[in-house]
CSV table of C-alpha atoms in Angstrom, one decimal:
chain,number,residue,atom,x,y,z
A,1,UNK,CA,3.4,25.8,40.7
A,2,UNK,CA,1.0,24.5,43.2
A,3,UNK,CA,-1.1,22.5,40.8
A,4,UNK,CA,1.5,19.4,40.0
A,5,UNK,CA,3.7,17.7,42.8
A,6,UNK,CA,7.0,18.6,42.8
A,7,UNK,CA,8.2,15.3,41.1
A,8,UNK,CA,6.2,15.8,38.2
A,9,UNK,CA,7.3,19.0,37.6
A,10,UNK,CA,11.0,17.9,37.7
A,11,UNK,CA,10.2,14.9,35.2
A,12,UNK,CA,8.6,17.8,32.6
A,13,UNK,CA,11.7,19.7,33.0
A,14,UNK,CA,13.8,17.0,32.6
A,15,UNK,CA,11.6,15.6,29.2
A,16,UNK,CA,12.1,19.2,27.9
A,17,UNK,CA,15.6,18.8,27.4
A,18,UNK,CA,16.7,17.4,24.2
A,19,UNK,CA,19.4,14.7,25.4
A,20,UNK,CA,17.5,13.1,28.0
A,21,UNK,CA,14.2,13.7,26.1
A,22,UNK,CA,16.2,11.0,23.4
A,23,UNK,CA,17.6,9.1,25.8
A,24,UNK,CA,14.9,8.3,28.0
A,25,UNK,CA,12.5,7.7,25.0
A,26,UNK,CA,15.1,5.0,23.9
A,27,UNK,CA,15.1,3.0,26.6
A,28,UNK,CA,11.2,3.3,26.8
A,29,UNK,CA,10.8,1.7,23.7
A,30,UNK,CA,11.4,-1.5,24.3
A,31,UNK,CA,8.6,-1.4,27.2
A,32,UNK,CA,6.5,0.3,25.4
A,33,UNK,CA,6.6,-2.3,22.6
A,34,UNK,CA,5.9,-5.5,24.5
A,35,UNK,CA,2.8,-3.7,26.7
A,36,UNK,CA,1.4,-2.8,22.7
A,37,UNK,CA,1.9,-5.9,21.5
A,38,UNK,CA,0.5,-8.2,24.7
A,39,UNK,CA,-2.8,-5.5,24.7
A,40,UNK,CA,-3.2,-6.2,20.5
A,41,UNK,CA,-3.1,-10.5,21.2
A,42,UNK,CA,-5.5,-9.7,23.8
A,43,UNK,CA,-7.9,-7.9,22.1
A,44,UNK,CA,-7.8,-9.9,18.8
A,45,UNK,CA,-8.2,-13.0,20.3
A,46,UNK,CA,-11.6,-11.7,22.9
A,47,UNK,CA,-12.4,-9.8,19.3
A,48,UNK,CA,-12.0,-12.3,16.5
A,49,UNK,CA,-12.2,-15.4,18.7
A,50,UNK,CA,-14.0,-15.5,21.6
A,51,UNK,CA,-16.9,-12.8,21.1
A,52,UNK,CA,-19.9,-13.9,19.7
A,53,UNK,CA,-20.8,-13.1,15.9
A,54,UNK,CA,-23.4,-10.1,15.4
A,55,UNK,CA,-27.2,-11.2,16.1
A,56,UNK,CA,-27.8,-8.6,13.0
A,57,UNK,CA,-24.5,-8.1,11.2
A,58,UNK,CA,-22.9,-11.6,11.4
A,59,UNK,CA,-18.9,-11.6,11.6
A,60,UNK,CA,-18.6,-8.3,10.0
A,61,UNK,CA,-19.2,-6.4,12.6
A,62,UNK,CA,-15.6,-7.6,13.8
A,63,UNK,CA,-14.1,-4.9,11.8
A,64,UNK,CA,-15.2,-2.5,14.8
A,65,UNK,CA,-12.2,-3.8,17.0
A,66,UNK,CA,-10.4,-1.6,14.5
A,67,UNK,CA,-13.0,1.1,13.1
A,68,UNK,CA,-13.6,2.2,16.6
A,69,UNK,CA,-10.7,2.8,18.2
A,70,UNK,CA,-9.2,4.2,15.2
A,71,UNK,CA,-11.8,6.6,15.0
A,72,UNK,CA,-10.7,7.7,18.8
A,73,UNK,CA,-7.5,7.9,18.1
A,74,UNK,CA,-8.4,10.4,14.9
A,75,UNK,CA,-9.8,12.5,17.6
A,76,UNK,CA,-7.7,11.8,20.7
A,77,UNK,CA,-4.5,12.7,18.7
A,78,UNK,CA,-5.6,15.1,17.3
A,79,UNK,CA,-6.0,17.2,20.8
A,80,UNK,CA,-3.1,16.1,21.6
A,81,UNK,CA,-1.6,17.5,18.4
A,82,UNK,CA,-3.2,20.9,19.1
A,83,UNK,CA,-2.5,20.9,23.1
A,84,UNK,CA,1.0,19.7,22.3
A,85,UNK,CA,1.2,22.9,19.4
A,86,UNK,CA,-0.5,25.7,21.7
A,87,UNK,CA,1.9,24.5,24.9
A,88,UNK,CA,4.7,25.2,22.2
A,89,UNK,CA,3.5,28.5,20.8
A,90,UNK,CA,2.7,30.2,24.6
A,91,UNK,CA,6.0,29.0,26.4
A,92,UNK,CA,8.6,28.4,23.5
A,93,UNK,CA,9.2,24.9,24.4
A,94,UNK,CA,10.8,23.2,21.4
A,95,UNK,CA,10.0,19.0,22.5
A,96,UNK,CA,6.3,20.5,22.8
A,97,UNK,CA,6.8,22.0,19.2
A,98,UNK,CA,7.9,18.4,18.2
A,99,UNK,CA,5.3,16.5,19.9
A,100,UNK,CA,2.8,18.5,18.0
A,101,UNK,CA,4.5,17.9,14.5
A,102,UNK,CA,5.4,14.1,15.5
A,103,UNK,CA,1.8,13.5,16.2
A,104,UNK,CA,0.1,14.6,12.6
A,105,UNK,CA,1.0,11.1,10.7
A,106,UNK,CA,0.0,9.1,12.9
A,107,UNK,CA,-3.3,10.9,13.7
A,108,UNK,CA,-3.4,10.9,9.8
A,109,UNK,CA,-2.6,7.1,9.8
A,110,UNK,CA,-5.8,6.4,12.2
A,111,UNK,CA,-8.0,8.8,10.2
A,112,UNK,CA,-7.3,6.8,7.2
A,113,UNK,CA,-7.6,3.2,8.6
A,114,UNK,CA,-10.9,4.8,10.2
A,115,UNK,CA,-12.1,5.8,6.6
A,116,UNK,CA,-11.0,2.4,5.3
A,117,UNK,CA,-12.5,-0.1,7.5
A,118,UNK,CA,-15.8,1.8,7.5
A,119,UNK,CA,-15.9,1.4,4.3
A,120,UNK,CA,-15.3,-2.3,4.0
A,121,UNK,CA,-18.1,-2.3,6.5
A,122,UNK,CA,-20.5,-0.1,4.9
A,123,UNK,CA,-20.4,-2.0,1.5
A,124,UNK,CA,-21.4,-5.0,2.8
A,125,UNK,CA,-24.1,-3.7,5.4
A,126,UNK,CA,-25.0,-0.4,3.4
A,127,UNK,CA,-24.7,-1.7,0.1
A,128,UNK,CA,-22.1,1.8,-0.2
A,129,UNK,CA,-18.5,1.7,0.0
A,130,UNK,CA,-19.1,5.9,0.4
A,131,UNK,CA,-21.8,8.4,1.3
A,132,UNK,CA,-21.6,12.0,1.9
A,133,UNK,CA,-22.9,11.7,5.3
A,134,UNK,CA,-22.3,13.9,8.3
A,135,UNK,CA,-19.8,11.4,10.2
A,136,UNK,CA,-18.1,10.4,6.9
A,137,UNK,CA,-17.9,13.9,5.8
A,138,UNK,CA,-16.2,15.4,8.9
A,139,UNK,CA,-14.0,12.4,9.5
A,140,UNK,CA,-12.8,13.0,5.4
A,141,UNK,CA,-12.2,16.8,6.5
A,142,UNK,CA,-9.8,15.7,9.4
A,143,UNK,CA,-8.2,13.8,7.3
A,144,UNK,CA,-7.2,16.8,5.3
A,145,UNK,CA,-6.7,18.7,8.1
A,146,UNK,CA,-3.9,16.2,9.0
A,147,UNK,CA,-2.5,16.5,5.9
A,148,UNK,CA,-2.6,20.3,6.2
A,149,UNK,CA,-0.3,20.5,8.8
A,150,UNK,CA,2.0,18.3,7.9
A,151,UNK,CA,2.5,20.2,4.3
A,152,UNK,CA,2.4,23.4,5.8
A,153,UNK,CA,5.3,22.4,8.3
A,154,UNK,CA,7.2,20.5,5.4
A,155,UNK,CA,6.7,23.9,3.2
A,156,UNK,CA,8.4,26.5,5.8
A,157,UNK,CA,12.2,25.6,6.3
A,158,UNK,CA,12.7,27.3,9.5
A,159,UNK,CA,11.7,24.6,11.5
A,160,UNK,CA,10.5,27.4,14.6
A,161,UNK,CA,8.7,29.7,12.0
A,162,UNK,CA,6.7,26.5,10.7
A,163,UNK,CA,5.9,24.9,14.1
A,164,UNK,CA,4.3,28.4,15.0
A,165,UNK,CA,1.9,28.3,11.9
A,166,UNK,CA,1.2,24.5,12.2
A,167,UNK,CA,-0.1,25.3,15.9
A,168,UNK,CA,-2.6,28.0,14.5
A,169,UNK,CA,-3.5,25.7,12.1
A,170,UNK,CA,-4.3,23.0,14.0
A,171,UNK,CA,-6.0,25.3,17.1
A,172,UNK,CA,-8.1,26.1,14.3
A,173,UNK,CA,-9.1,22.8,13.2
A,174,UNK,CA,-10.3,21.8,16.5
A,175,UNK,CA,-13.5,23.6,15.9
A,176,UNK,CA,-13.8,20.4,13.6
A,177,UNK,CA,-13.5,18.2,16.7
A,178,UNK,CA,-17.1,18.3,18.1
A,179,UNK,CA,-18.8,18.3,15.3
A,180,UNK,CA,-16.9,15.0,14.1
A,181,UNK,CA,-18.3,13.5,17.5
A,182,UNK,CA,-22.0,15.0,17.4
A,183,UNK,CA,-22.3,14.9,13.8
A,184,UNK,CA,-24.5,11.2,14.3
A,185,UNK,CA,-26.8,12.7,16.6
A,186,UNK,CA,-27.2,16.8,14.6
A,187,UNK,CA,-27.8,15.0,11.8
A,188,UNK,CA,-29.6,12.0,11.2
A,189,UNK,CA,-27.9,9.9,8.2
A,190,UNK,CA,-26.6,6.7,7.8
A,191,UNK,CA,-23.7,6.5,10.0
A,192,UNK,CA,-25.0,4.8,13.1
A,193,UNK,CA,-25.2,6.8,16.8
A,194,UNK,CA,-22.7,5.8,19.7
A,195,UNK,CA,-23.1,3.0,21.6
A,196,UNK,CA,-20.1,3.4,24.1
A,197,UNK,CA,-19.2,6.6,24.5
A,198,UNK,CA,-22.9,8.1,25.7
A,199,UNK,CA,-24.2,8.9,29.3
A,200,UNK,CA,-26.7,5.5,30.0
A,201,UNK,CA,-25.1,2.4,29.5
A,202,UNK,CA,-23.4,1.3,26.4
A,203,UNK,CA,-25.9,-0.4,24.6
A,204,UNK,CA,-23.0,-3.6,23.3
A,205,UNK,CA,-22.5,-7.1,25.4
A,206,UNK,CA,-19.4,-7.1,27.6
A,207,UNK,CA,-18.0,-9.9,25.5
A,208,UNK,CA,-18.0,-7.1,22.7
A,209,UNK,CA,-17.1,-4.2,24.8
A,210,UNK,CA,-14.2,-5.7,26.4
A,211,UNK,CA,-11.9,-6.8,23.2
A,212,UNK,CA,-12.9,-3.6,22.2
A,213,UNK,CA,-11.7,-1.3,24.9
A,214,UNK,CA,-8.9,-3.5,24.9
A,215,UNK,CA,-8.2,-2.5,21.1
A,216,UNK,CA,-8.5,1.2,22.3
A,217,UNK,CA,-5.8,1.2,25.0
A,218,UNK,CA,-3.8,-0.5,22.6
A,219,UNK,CA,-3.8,1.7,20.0
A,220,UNK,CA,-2.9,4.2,22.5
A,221,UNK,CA,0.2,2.9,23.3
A,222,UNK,CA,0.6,2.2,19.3
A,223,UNK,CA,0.4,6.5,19.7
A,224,UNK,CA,3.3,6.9,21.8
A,225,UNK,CA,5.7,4.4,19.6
A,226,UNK,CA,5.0,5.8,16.5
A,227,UNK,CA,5.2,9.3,18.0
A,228,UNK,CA,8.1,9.0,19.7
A,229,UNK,CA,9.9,7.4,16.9
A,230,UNK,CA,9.2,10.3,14.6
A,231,UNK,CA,10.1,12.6,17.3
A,232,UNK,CA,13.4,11.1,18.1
A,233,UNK,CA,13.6,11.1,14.3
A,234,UNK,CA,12.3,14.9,14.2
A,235,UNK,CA,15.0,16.0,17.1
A,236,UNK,CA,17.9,14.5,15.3
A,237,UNK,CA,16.9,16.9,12.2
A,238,UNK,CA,16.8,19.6,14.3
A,239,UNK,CA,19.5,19.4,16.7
A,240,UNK,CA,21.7,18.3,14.1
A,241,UNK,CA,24.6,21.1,14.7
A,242,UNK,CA,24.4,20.4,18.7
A,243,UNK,CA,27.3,19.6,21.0
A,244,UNK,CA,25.1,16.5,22.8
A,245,UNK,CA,24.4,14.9,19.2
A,246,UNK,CA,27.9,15.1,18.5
A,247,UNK,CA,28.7,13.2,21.8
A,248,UNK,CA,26.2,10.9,21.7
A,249,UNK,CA,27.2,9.7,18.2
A,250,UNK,CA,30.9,9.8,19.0
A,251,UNK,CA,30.3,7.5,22.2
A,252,UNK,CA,28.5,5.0,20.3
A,253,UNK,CA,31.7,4.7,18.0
B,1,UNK,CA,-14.4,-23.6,16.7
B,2,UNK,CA,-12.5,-24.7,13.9
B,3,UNK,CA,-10.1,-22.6,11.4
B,4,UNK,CA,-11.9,-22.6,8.1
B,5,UNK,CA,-14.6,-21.2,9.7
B,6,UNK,CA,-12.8,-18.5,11.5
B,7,UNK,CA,-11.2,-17.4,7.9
B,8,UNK,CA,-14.4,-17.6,6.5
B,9,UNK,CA,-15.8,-14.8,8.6
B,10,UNK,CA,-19.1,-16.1,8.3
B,11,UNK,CA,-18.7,-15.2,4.5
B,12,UNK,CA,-17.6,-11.5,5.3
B,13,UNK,CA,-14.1,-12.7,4.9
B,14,UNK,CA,-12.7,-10.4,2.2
B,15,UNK,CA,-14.3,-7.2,4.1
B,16,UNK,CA,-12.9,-8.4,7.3
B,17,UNK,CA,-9.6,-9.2,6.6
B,18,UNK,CA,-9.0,-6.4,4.2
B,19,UNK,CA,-9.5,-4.0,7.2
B,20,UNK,CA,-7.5,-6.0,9.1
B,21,UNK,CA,-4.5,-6.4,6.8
B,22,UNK,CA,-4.5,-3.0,5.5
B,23,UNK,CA,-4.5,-1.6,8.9
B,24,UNK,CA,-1.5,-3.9,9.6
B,25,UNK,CA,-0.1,-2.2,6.8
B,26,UNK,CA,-0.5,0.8,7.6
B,27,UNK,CA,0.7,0.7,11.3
B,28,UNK,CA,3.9,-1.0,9.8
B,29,UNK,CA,4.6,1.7,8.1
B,30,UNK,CA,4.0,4.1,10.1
B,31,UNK,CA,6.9,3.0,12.6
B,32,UNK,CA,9.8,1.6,10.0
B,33,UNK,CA,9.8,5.2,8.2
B,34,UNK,CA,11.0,7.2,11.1
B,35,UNK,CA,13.2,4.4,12.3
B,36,UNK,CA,14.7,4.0,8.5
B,37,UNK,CA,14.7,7.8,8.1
B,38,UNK,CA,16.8,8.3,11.2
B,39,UNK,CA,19.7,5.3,10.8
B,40,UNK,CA,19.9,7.0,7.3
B,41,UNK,CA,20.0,11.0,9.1
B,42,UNK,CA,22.9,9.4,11.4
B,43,UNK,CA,24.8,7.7,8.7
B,44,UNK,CA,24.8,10.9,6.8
B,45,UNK,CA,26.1,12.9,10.3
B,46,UNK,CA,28.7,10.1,10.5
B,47,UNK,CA,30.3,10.4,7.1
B,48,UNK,CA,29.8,14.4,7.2
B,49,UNK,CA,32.1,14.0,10.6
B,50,UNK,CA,34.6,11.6,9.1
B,51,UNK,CA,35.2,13.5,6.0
B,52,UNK,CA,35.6,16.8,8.2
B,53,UNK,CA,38.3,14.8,10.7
């Protein structure tokens, strides 16, 4: 291992095993919590208060503080869900396995909220709550693809078995990835093109951008909260006949 | 800047605060199920142990 420091590589270890993997996301909770929680006032209050209202749109534009980043985070996790399923299936590592599985709700959760608010969005400025457009399709298919894995893990009771078909499943699915991100550019529909995430500069005002990127690193952290707490929740289930559980519960009386 | 005209939204106020709430919701959710679902899980280990002793 020449490629990661020495350190890093013991931490990775380290997270790999079950009891300090639930101990250490425990006490990272807390942290994790109050850094979420000071990035959301943040970005509400330079989003709903301080930026300026839309020269076109007027305040309803202010739902993008959430469509946006939710629509990352549909993305983002869901790399993560398939990085976290393949690093499972190749080297056996059961907190990778986890990850993966931990991660499909709340990638679901963002998928949906993205749906949602566009839609509150688009009736007002579209005159359509729906249309079968490129972006809206896609996003719709991740959506199900979400939903895919998690039934197909819930459906195989061997929890090793399932995590092995809910990594092809979700390798698979990644195919879905780019076209999600393209899809306003291929096609030309309703859905308007990027304004932030494209090579010249992002064509919104700083007061706008800001709150916004805000929002994003937010809901990253919002990621690892929600993820780890299923996980936690996850490795419980799974490690329920184990001699560290049995401690663990015994020391806390 | 006064508060009836920040819940007004500039008359998008229903579509603005519906995304906002829902998505509240939703987020909510999403981290008091796996909390709930594993006090319940170690409740259920705790009796299983107790009746067993």
């Amino acid at each position: 291992m020449f490629l990661v420091p020495d350190s890093v590589g013991r931490f990775f270890h380290r997270m790999a095993s079950p009891p300090h993997f639930y101990a250490f996301s425990g006490r990272l909770m807390p942290w994790l919590g109050v850094i979420f929680l000071l990035l959301v006032g943040a970005g509400l209050y330079g989003g709903l208060v301080l930026a300026p209202p839309d020269y076109q749109q007027g305040d309803s534009y202010r739902i993008i503080y959430i469509h946006v980043p939710s629509a990352w985070m549909s993305l983002f996790i869901y790399v993560m869900m398939a990085a976290a399923g393949v690093i499972g299936l190749v080297w056996r590592i059961k907190l990778a396995e986890i990850v993966a599985i931990s991660s499909a709700p709340v990638g679901a959760a963002f998928t949906f909220i993205a749906l949602v608010t566009g839609s509150l969005w688009g009736k007002p400025m579209w005159g359509t709550w729906w249309v079968w457009d490129a972006r809206l399709t896609s996003e719709l298919i991740l959506l199900f693809l979400y939903l895919g894995v998690m039934a197909l893990y819930s459906a195989i009771d061997d929890k090793r078995v399932a995590s092995k078909a809910v990594a092809i499943l979700a390798l698979v699915g990644v195919v879905n990835i780019p076209v999600i991100h393209y899809s306003v550019e291929w096609w030309n529909t309703l859905h308007q093109g990027p304004t932030v995430t494209k090579m010249d500069k992002p064509s919104i005002h700083i007061s706008m951008l800001v709150p916004l990127l805000t929002m994003a690193v937010a809901f990253k952290f919002y990621y690892l909260i929600a993820m780890l707490q299923r996980a936690r929740t996850e490795l419980l289930q799974r490690e329920r006949n184990s001699q560290w559980l049995k401690k663990l519960l015994e020391s806390e009386g | 800047m006064n508060w009836q005209d920040f819940w007004a939204m500039g008359g998008y106020a229903f579509y603005v605060w519906m995304a906002y709430g829902l998505t509240l919701v939703i987020l909510v959710i999403n981290i008091v199920i796996p909390v709930w679902q594993r006090k319940r899980f170690i409740q259920q280990i705790r009796n299983r142990q107790k009746r067993s002793n």
